[in-house]
PDB file of C-alpha atoms in Angstrom:
ATOM      1  CA  UNK A  73      16.160   0.604 -12.760  1.00 50.00           C
ATOM      2  CA  UNK A  74      13.348  -1.790 -12.507  1.00 52.00           C
ATOM      3  CA  UNK A  75      14.455  -3.523  -9.411  1.00 89.00           C
ATOM      4  CA  UNK A  76      13.275  -6.897 -10.851  1.00 94.00           C
ATOM      5  CA  UNK A  77      16.222  -8.463 -12.603  1.00 96.00           C
ATOM      6  CA  UNK A  78      15.777 -11.001 -15.374  1.00 97.00           C
ATOM      7  CA  UNK A  79      18.382 -12.935 -17.059  1.00 96.00           C
ATOM      8  CA  UNK A  80      19.417 -13.521 -19.835  1.00 97.00           C
ATOM      9  CA  UNK A  81      18.069 -10.502 -21.630  1.00 95.00           C
ATOM     10  CA  UNK A  82      18.358 -12.101 -25.065  1.00 96.00           C
ATOM     11  CA  UNK A  83      18.375 -15.671 -26.158  1.00 96.00           C
ATOM     12  CA  UNK A  84      18.092 -17.737 -29.242  1.00 98.00           C
ATOM     13  CA  UNK A  85      17.145 -21.219 -29.199  1.00 98.00           C
ATOM     14  CA  UNK A  86      16.303 -24.112 -31.732  1.00 98.00           C
ATOM     15  CA  UNK A  87      13.039 -25.769 -32.086  1.00 98.00           C
ATOM     16  CA  UNK A  88      12.989 -28.612 -29.705  1.00 98.00           C
ATOM     17  CA  UNK A  89      15.534 -27.400 -27.201  1.00 98.00           C
ATOM     18  CA  UNK A  90      14.893 -26.561 -23.572  1.00 98.00           C
ATOM     19  CA  UNK A  91      15.353 -23.058 -21.991  1.00 98.00           C
ATOM     20  CA  UNK A  92      15.423 -21.749 -18.575  1.00 98.00           C
ATOM     21  CA  UNK A  93      14.712 -18.003 -17.542  1.00 98.00           C
ATOM     22  CA  UNK A  94      15.615 -16.462 -14.323  1.00 98.00           C
ATOM     23  CA  UNK A  95      14.006 -13.691 -12.267  1.00 98.00           C
ATOM     24  CA  UNK A  96      15.171 -11.935  -8.920  1.00 97.00           C
ATOM     25  CA  UNK A  97      12.378 -10.024  -7.368  1.00 94.00           C
ATOM     26  CA  UNK A  98      12.726  -6.690  -5.340  1.00 91.00           C
ATOM     27  CA  UNK A  99      14.091  -7.336  -2.105  1.00 88.00           C
ATOM     28  CA  UNK A 100      11.025  -8.088   0.432  1.00 83.00           C
ATOM     29  CA  UNK A 101       8.845  -9.213  -2.407  1.00 87.00           C
ATOM     30  CA  UNK A 102       7.633 -12.704  -1.784  1.00 88.00           C
ATOM     31  CA  UNK A 103       5.358 -13.177  -4.934  1.00 90.00           C
ATOM     32  CA  UNK A 104       6.748 -13.643  -8.429  1.00 93.00           C
ATOM     33  CA  UNK A 105       4.646 -13.978 -11.550  1.00 94.00           C
ATOM     34  CA  UNK A 106       5.535 -14.855 -15.158  1.00 97.00           C
ATOM     35  CA  UNK A 107       3.981 -13.469 -18.201  1.00 97.00           C
ATOM     36  CA  UNK A 108       4.335 -14.039 -21.967  1.00 97.00           C
ATOM     37  CA  UNK A 109       4.174 -11.134 -24.382  1.00 95.00           C
ATOM     38  CA  UNK A 110       4.003 -11.978 -27.980  1.00 94.00           C
ATOM     39  CA  UNK A 111       4.620  -9.210 -30.502  1.00 87.00           C
ATOM     40  CA  UNK A 112       1.597  -7.001 -30.952  1.00 84.00           C
ATOM     41  CA  UNK A 113      -0.327  -8.491 -28.041  1.00 88.00           C
ATOM     42  CA  UNK A 114      -0.529  -7.752 -24.263  1.00 92.00           C
ATOM     43  CA  UNK A 115       1.302  -9.745 -21.691  1.00 95.00           C
ATOM     44  CA  UNK A 116      -0.493 -13.196 -20.767  1.00 96.00           C
ATOM     45  CA  UNK A 117      -0.343 -14.746 -17.290  1.00 95.00           C
ATOM     46  CA  UNK A 118       1.643 -17.914 -17.227  1.00 97.00           C
ATOM     47  CA  UNK A 119       2.329 -18.687 -13.405  1.00 94.00           C
ATOM     48  CA  UNK A 120       2.397 -17.023 -10.146  1.00 93.00           C
ATOM     49  CA  UNK A 121       4.461 -18.309  -7.067  1.00 93.00           C
ATOM     50  CA  UNK A 122       4.168 -17.143  -3.498  1.00 88.00           C
ATOM     51  CA  UNK A 123       6.171 -18.564  -0.652  1.00 87.00           C
ATOM     52  CA  UNK A 124       7.513 -21.102  -3.126  1.00 89.00           C
ATOM     53  CA  UNK A 125       4.110 -22.540  -3.856  1.00 91.00           C
ATOM     54  CA  UNK A 126       2.430 -22.218  -7.142  1.00 92.00           C
ATOM     55  CA  UNK A 127      -0.649 -19.934  -6.647  1.00 89.00           C
ATOM     56  CA  UNK A 128      -1.875 -19.775 -10.227  1.00 90.00           C
ATOM     57  CA  UNK A 129      -1.374 -21.089 -13.717  1.00 93.00           C
ATOM     58  CA  UNK A 130      -2.388 -19.689 -16.971  1.00 93.00           C
ATOM     59  CA  UNK A 131      -3.436 -21.495 -19.948  1.00 94.00           C
ATOM     60  CA  UNK A 132      -0.243 -22.848 -21.055  1.00 97.00           C
ATOM     61  CA  UNK A 133       0.824 -26.319 -22.040  1.00 97.00           C
ATOM     62  CA  UNK A 134       2.833 -28.561 -19.574  1.00 97.00           C
ATOM     63  CA  UNK A 135       5.915 -27.882 -21.394  1.00 98.00           C
ATOM     64  CA  UNK A 136       5.971 -24.558 -19.282  1.00 98.00           C
ATOM     65  CA  UNK A 137       6.891 -25.076 -15.712  1.00 97.00           C
ATOM     66  CA  UNK A 138       8.357 -22.915 -12.899  1.00 97.00           C
ATOM     67  CA  UNK A 139       9.797 -22.855  -9.481  1.00 96.00           C
ATOM     68  CA  UNK A 140      10.570 -20.343  -6.591  1.00 96.00           C
ATOM     69  CA  UNK A 141      13.569 -20.712  -4.380  1.00 96.00           C
ATOM     70  CA  UNK A 142      13.870 -20.055  -0.647  1.00 94.00           C
ATOM     71  CA  UNK A 143      15.378 -16.498  -1.645  1.00 93.00           C
ATOM     72  CA  UNK A 144      12.078 -15.805  -3.486  1.00 93.00           C
ATOM     73  CA  UNK A 145      14.039 -15.790  -6.846  1.00 96.00           C
ATOM     74  CA  UNK A 146      12.246 -17.892  -9.708  1.00 97.00           C
ATOM     75  CA  UNK A 147      12.940 -19.936 -12.798  1.00 98.00           C
ATOM     76  CA  UNK A 148      10.715 -20.280 -15.860  1.00 98.00           C
ATOM     77  CA  UNK A 149      11.462 -23.564 -17.846  1.00 98.00           C
ATOM     78  CA  UNK A 150      10.265 -24.194 -21.310  1.00 98.00           C
ATOM     79  CA  UNK A 151      10.744 -27.859 -22.744  1.00 97.00           C
ATOM     80  CA  UNK A 152      10.560 -28.768 -26.471  1.00 98.00           C
ATOM     81  CA  UNK A 153      10.391 -25.438 -27.772  1.00 98.00           C
ATOM     82  CA  UNK A 154       8.250 -24.487 -30.583  1.00 98.00           C
ATOM     83  CA  UNK A 155       8.467 -21.525 -32.981  1.00 97.00           C
ATOM     84  CA  UNK A 156       5.508 -19.880 -31.422  1.00 96.00           C
ATOM     85  CA  UNK A 157       7.275 -19.706 -28.114  1.00 98.00           C
ATOM     86  CA  UNK A 158       9.282 -16.685 -29.254  1.00 97.00           C
ATOM     87  CA  UNK A 159       8.092 -13.927 -27.168  1.00 97.00           C
ATOM     88  CA  UNK A 160       9.257 -11.543 -24.497  1.00 96.00           C
ATOM     89  CA  UNK A 161       8.893 -13.293 -21.073  1.00 97.00           C
ATOM     90  CA  UNK A 162       8.100 -10.857 -18.239  1.00 97.00           C
ATOM     91  CA  UNK A 163       8.583 -11.427 -14.554  1.00 96.00           C
ATOM     92  CA  UNK A 164       6.887  -9.218 -12.107  1.00 94.00           C
ATOM     93  CA  UNK A 165       7.195  -9.259  -8.336  1.00 91.00           C
ATOM     94  CA  UNK A 166       4.806  -8.073  -5.634  1.00 86.00           C
ATOM     95  CA  UNK A 167       4.674  -7.669  -1.772  1.00 78.00           C
ATOM     96  CA  UNK A 168       2.913 -10.277   0.221  1.00 66.00           C
ATOM     97  CA  UNK A 169      -0.698 -10.816  -1.279  1.00 59.00           C
ATOM     98  CA  UNK A 170      -2.773  -7.981  -0.125  1.00 58.00           C
ATOM     99  CA  UNK A 171      -5.728  -6.955  -2.084  1.00 50.00           C
ATOM    100  CA  UNK A 172      -5.555  -3.508  -0.894  1.00 47.00           C
ATOM    101  CA  UNK A 173      -1.903  -2.786  -2.221  1.00 57.00           C
ATOM    102  CA  UNK A 174      -1.234  -4.670  -5.461  1.00 64.00           C
ATOM    103  CA  UNK A 175       1.990  -3.322  -6.541  1.00 71.00           C
ATOM    104  CA  UNK A 176       3.203  -5.499  -9.459  1.00 86.00           C
ATOM    105  CA  UNK A 177       6.882  -4.466 -10.669  1.00 89.00           C
ATOM    106  CA  UNK A 178       7.940  -5.723 -13.850  1.00 93.00           C
ATOM    107  CA  UNK A 179      11.530  -6.621 -14.963  1.00 94.00           C
ATOM    108  CA  UNK A 180      12.831  -5.794 -18.413  1.00 93.00           C
ATOM    109  CA  UNK A 181      12.009  -9.151 -19.672  1.00 95.00           C
ATOM    110  CA  UNK A 182      13.874 -11.934 -21.576  1.00 97.00           C
ATOM    111  CA  UNK A 183      13.698 -11.934 -25.396  1.00 96.00           C
ATOM    112  CA  UNK A 184      13.452 -15.398 -26.628  1.00 98.00           C
ATOM    113  CA  UNK A 185      13.880 -16.293 -30.176  1.00 97.00           C
ATOM    114  CA  UNK A 186      13.134 -19.757 -31.388  1.00 98.00           C
ATOM    115  CA  UNK A 187      14.370 -20.663 -34.887  1.00 97.00           C
TER     116      UNK A 187
ATOM    117  CA  UNK B 202     -13.244 -14.873 -16.251  1.00 78.00           C
ATOM    118  CA  UNK B 203     -12.341 -11.173 -16.652  1.00 84.00           C
ATOM    119  CA  UNK B 204     -11.202  -9.733 -19.857  1.00 90.00           C
ATOM    120  CA  UNK B 205     -10.041  -6.472 -21.144  1.00 94.00           C
ATOM    121  CA  UNK B 206     -10.740  -4.621 -24.430  1.00 95.00           C
ATOM    122  CA  UNK B 207      -8.681  -1.835 -25.906  1.00 96.00           C
ATOM    123  CA  UNK B 208     -10.299  -0.533 -28.955  1.00 88.00           C
ATOM    124  CA  UNK B 209      -7.656   1.856 -30.072  1.00 90.00           C
ATOM    125  CA  UNK B 210      -4.992  -0.269 -31.395  1.00 93.00           C
ATOM    126  CA  UNK B 211      -2.713   2.714 -33.065  1.00 96.00           C
ATOM    127  CA  UNK B 212      -3.046   6.295 -32.261  1.00 97.00           C
ATOM    128  CA  UNK B 213      -1.124   9.236 -33.869  1.00 97.00           C
ATOM    129  CA  UNK B 214      -1.175  12.654 -32.450  1.00 97.00           C
ATOM    130  CA  UNK B 215       0.835  15.826 -32.727  1.00 97.00           C
ATOM    131  CA  UNK B 216       2.350  17.375 -29.625  1.00 97.00           C
ATOM    132  CA  UNK B 217      -0.160  19.283 -27.490  1.00 97.00           C
ATOM    133  CA  UNK B 218      -3.142  17.288 -28.616  1.00 98.00           C
ATOM    134  CA  UNK B 219      -5.364  15.765 -26.076  1.00 98.00           C
ATOM    135  CA  UNK B 220      -5.308  12.026 -25.590  1.00 97.00           C
ATOM    136  CA  UNK B 221      -8.131   9.452 -24.634  1.00 97.00           C
ATOM    137  CA  UNK B 222      -7.496   5.727 -24.754  1.00 97.00           C
ATOM    138  CA  UNK B 223     -10.442   3.619 -24.187  1.00 96.00           C
ATOM    139  CA  UNK B 224     -10.476   0.447 -21.887  1.00 97.00           C
ATOM    140  CA  UNK B 225     -13.464  -1.868 -21.195  1.00 96.00           C
ATOM    141  CA  UNK B 226     -13.459  -4.753 -18.674  1.00 94.00           C
ATOM    142  CA  UNK B 227     -15.817  -7.651 -18.983  1.00 91.00           C
ATOM    143  CA  UNK B 228     -17.809  -7.636 -15.731  1.00 76.00           C
ATOM    144  CA  UNK B 229     -18.580  -5.837 -12.634  1.00 69.00           C
ATOM    145  CA  UNK B 230     -18.423  -6.194  -8.967  1.00 76.00           C
ATOM    146  CA  UNK B 231     -15.293  -5.159  -7.123  1.00 81.00           C
ATOM    147  CA  UNK B 232     -12.522  -4.312  -9.762  1.00 87.00           C
ATOM    148  CA  UNK B 233      -8.987  -3.491  -9.449  1.00 89.00           C
ATOM    149  CA  UNK B 234      -7.893  -1.489 -12.727  1.00 93.00           C
ATOM    150  CA  UNK B 235      -4.402  -0.464 -13.827  1.00 94.00           C
ATOM    151  CA  UNK B 236      -2.757   1.321 -16.750  1.00 96.00           C
ATOM    152  CA  UNK B 237       0.764   0.426 -17.635  1.00 96.00           C
ATOM    153  CA  UNK B 238       3.059   2.118 -20.230  1.00 96.00           C
ATOM    154  CA  UNK B 239       5.988   0.521 -22.089  1.00 94.00           C
ATOM    155  CA  UNK B 240       8.452   2.824 -23.641  1.00 93.00           C
ATOM    156  CA  UNK B 241      10.424   1.652 -26.444  1.00 88.00           C
ATOM    157  CA  UNK B 242      13.050  -0.897 -25.070  1.00 83.00           C
ATOM    158  CA  UNK B 243      12.096  -0.260 -21.475  1.00 86.00           C
ATOM    159  CA  UNK B 244      10.076  -2.352 -19.063  1.00 86.00           C
ATOM    160  CA  UNK B 245       6.315  -2.118 -18.192  1.00 91.00           C
ATOM    161  CA  UNK B 246       5.785   0.745 -15.737  1.00 92.00           C
ATOM    162  CA  UNK B 247       2.712   1.532 -13.633  1.00 92.00           C
ATOM    163  CA  UNK B 248       1.006   4.736 -14.683  1.00 95.00           C
ATOM    164  CA  UNK B 249      -1.964   4.697 -12.218  1.00 94.00           C
ATOM    165  CA  UNK B 250      -4.332   2.415 -10.687  1.00 92.00           C
ATOM    166  CA  UNK B 251      -7.900   2.266  -9.160  1.00 92.00           C
ATOM    167  CA  UNK B 252      -8.961   0.133  -6.231  1.00 87.00           C
ATOM    168  CA  UNK B 253     -11.747   2.067  -4.682  1.00 86.00           C
ATOM    169  CA  UNK B 254     -12.939   5.503  -3.910  1.00 89.00           C
ATOM    170  CA  UNK B 255     -12.566   8.596  -6.139  1.00 93.00           C
ATOM    171  CA  UNK B 256     -13.354   7.195  -9.564  1.00 94.00           C
ATOM    172  CA  UNK B 257     -10.938   9.869 -11.290  1.00 96.00           C
ATOM    173  CA  UNK B 258      -7.332   8.732 -10.516  1.00 95.00           C
ATOM    174  CA  UNK B 259      -4.293  10.710 -11.097  1.00 96.00           C
ATOM    175  CA  UNK B 260      -1.130   9.048 -12.037  1.00 94.00           C
ATOM    176  CA  UNK B 261       2.323   9.878 -13.064  1.00 94.00           C
ATOM    177  CA  UNK B 262       3.458  12.184 -15.954  1.00 95.00           C
ATOM    178  CA  UNK B 263       0.024  14.025 -16.112  1.00 96.00           C
ATOM    179  CA  UNK B 264      -1.889  11.131 -16.918  1.00 97.00           C
ATOM    180  CA  UNK B 265      -5.284  10.408 -15.238  1.00 97.00           C
ATOM    181  CA  UNK B 266      -8.215   7.650 -15.819  1.00 98.00           C
ATOM    182  CA  UNK B 267     -11.662   7.797 -14.850  1.00 96.00           C
ATOM    183  CA  UNK B 268     -13.603   4.653 -13.837  1.00 95.00           C
ATOM    184  CA  UNK B 269     -17.134   4.533 -14.934  1.00 94.00           C
ATOM    185  CA  UNK B 270     -18.955   1.530 -13.409  1.00 92.00           C
ATOM    186  CA  UNK B 271     -21.908   1.783 -15.456  1.00 92.00           C
ATOM    187  CA  UNK B 272     -19.992   1.676 -18.661  1.00 93.00           C
ATOM    188  CA  UNK B 273     -17.368  -1.047 -17.554  1.00 94.00           C
ATOM    189  CA  UNK B 274     -14.857   1.552 -18.649  1.00 95.00           C
ATOM    190  CA  UNK B 275     -11.401   3.002 -17.348  1.00 97.00           C
ATOM    191  CA  UNK B 276     -10.315   5.198 -20.037  1.00 97.00           C
ATOM    192  CA  UNK B 277      -6.995   6.981 -19.865  1.00 98.00           C
ATOM    193  CA  UNK B 278      -6.451  10.668 -20.678  1.00 98.00           C
ATOM    194  CA  UNK B 279      -3.962  13.381 -20.904  1.00 98.00           C
ATOM    195  CA  UNK B 280      -4.835  16.877 -21.742  1.00 97.00           C
ATOM    196  CA  UNK B 281      -1.778  17.659 -23.626  1.00 97.00           C
ATOM    197  CA  UNK B 282       0.730  14.972 -24.974  1.00 98.00           C
ATOM    198  CA  UNK B 283       4.243  15.133 -25.590  1.00 97.00           C
ATOM    199  CA  UNK B 284       6.762  13.510 -27.939  1.00 96.00           C
ATOM    200  CA  UNK B 285       8.226  11.509 -24.957  1.00 96.00           C
ATOM    201  CA  UNK B 286       4.778   9.839 -24.303  1.00 97.00           C
ATOM    202  CA  UNK B 287       5.282   7.828 -27.383  1.00 97.00           C
ATOM    203  CA  UNK B 288       4.856   4.156 -26.097  1.00 97.00           C
ATOM    204  CA  UNK B 289       2.527   1.206 -25.806  1.00 96.00           C
ATOM    205  CA  UNK B 290      -0.115   1.458 -23.131  1.00 98.00           C
ATOM    206  CA  UNK B 291      -1.860  -1.317 -21.686  1.00 97.00           C
ATOM    207  CA  UNK B 292      -4.992  -1.539 -19.531  1.00 97.00           C
ATOM    208  CA  UNK B 293      -5.350  -4.625 -16.994  1.00 95.00           C
ATOM    209  CA  UNK B 294      -7.463  -5.844 -14.422  1.00 92.00           C
ATOM    210  CA  UNK B 295      -6.962  -8.093 -11.492  1.00 88.00           C
ATOM    211  CA  UNK B 296      -8.483 -11.440 -11.787  1.00 85.00           C
ATOM    212  CA  UNK B 297      -7.717 -13.868  -8.812  1.00 80.00           C
ATOM    213  CA  UNK B 298      -4.352 -12.353  -8.068  1.00 76.00           C
ATOM    214  CA  UNK B 299      -3.198 -12.240 -11.677  1.00 86.00           C
ATOM    215  CA  UNK B 300      -3.223  -9.459 -14.071  1.00 90.00           C
ATOM    216  CA  UNK B 301      -5.213  -9.674 -17.302  1.00 92.00           C
ATOM    217  CA  UNK B 302      -3.994  -7.087 -19.961  1.00 95.00           C
ATOM    218  CA  UNK B 303      -5.600  -5.754 -22.874  1.00 95.00           C
ATOM    219  CA  UNK B 304      -3.864  -6.102 -26.211  1.00 95.00           C
ATOM    220  CA  UNK B 305      -2.316  -2.486 -25.985  1.00 96.00           C
ATOM    221  CA  UNK B 306      -2.482   0.917 -27.742  1.00 97.00           C
ATOM    222  CA  UNK B 307       0.421   2.124 -29.555  1.00 96.00           C
ATOM    223  CA  UNK B 308       0.787   5.994 -29.372  1.00 97.00           C
ATOM    224  CA  UNK B 309       2.908   7.949 -31.707  1.00 97.00           C
ATOM    225  CA  UNK B 310       3.329  11.595 -30.780  1.00 97.00           C
ATOM    226  CA  UNK B 311       4.880  13.733 -33.454  1.00 96.00           C
ATOM    227  CA  UNK B 312       6.669  17.060 -32.876  1.00 91.00           C
TER     228      UNK B 312
END
């Protein structure tokens, strides 16, 4: 059990549609990050949220957005889906930001297929 | 910005063989380095991490990594692999509070 829960596990969408992915961090973790893992590549950073505020954004178009809720759970939204958005979307949670104790724990991911 | 290179894309070994996977990061200064493993169908798991101190880091499942600052390297090693080590291995570095991953190395271990 990873401790970070993501839903749904699998999703098939059509080009042009919109999708929302959800993540619940480990209890006590206040930071949530989103990563995209395309087949054959390493995960790429999309967003980081801490205490409900965006703390970092990767090189992704504005079609990608996210938010963090008061209970520290998070949603990733992708609008106007493209075939190239097909990937495994990973959520990672970590304790309060502390450079001496980085502990990123990943969820199992949501496999998004765009057809 | 930091970047990570993993030059071994696919490694095939027999059980009991020794393993070394290469990882290089792009620039120096204070670095925080990680190795993650992704078993088939499972989530990314942390194998080990380096923040400071002893450059030889011990991780889980018999893995270790050596931080060599002069070579910008953080290679992963295991003296004797098992079939259960078949997985994808990712090296990563922290860059302004986000993880930068390499492209990964697929390890296949045959009995």
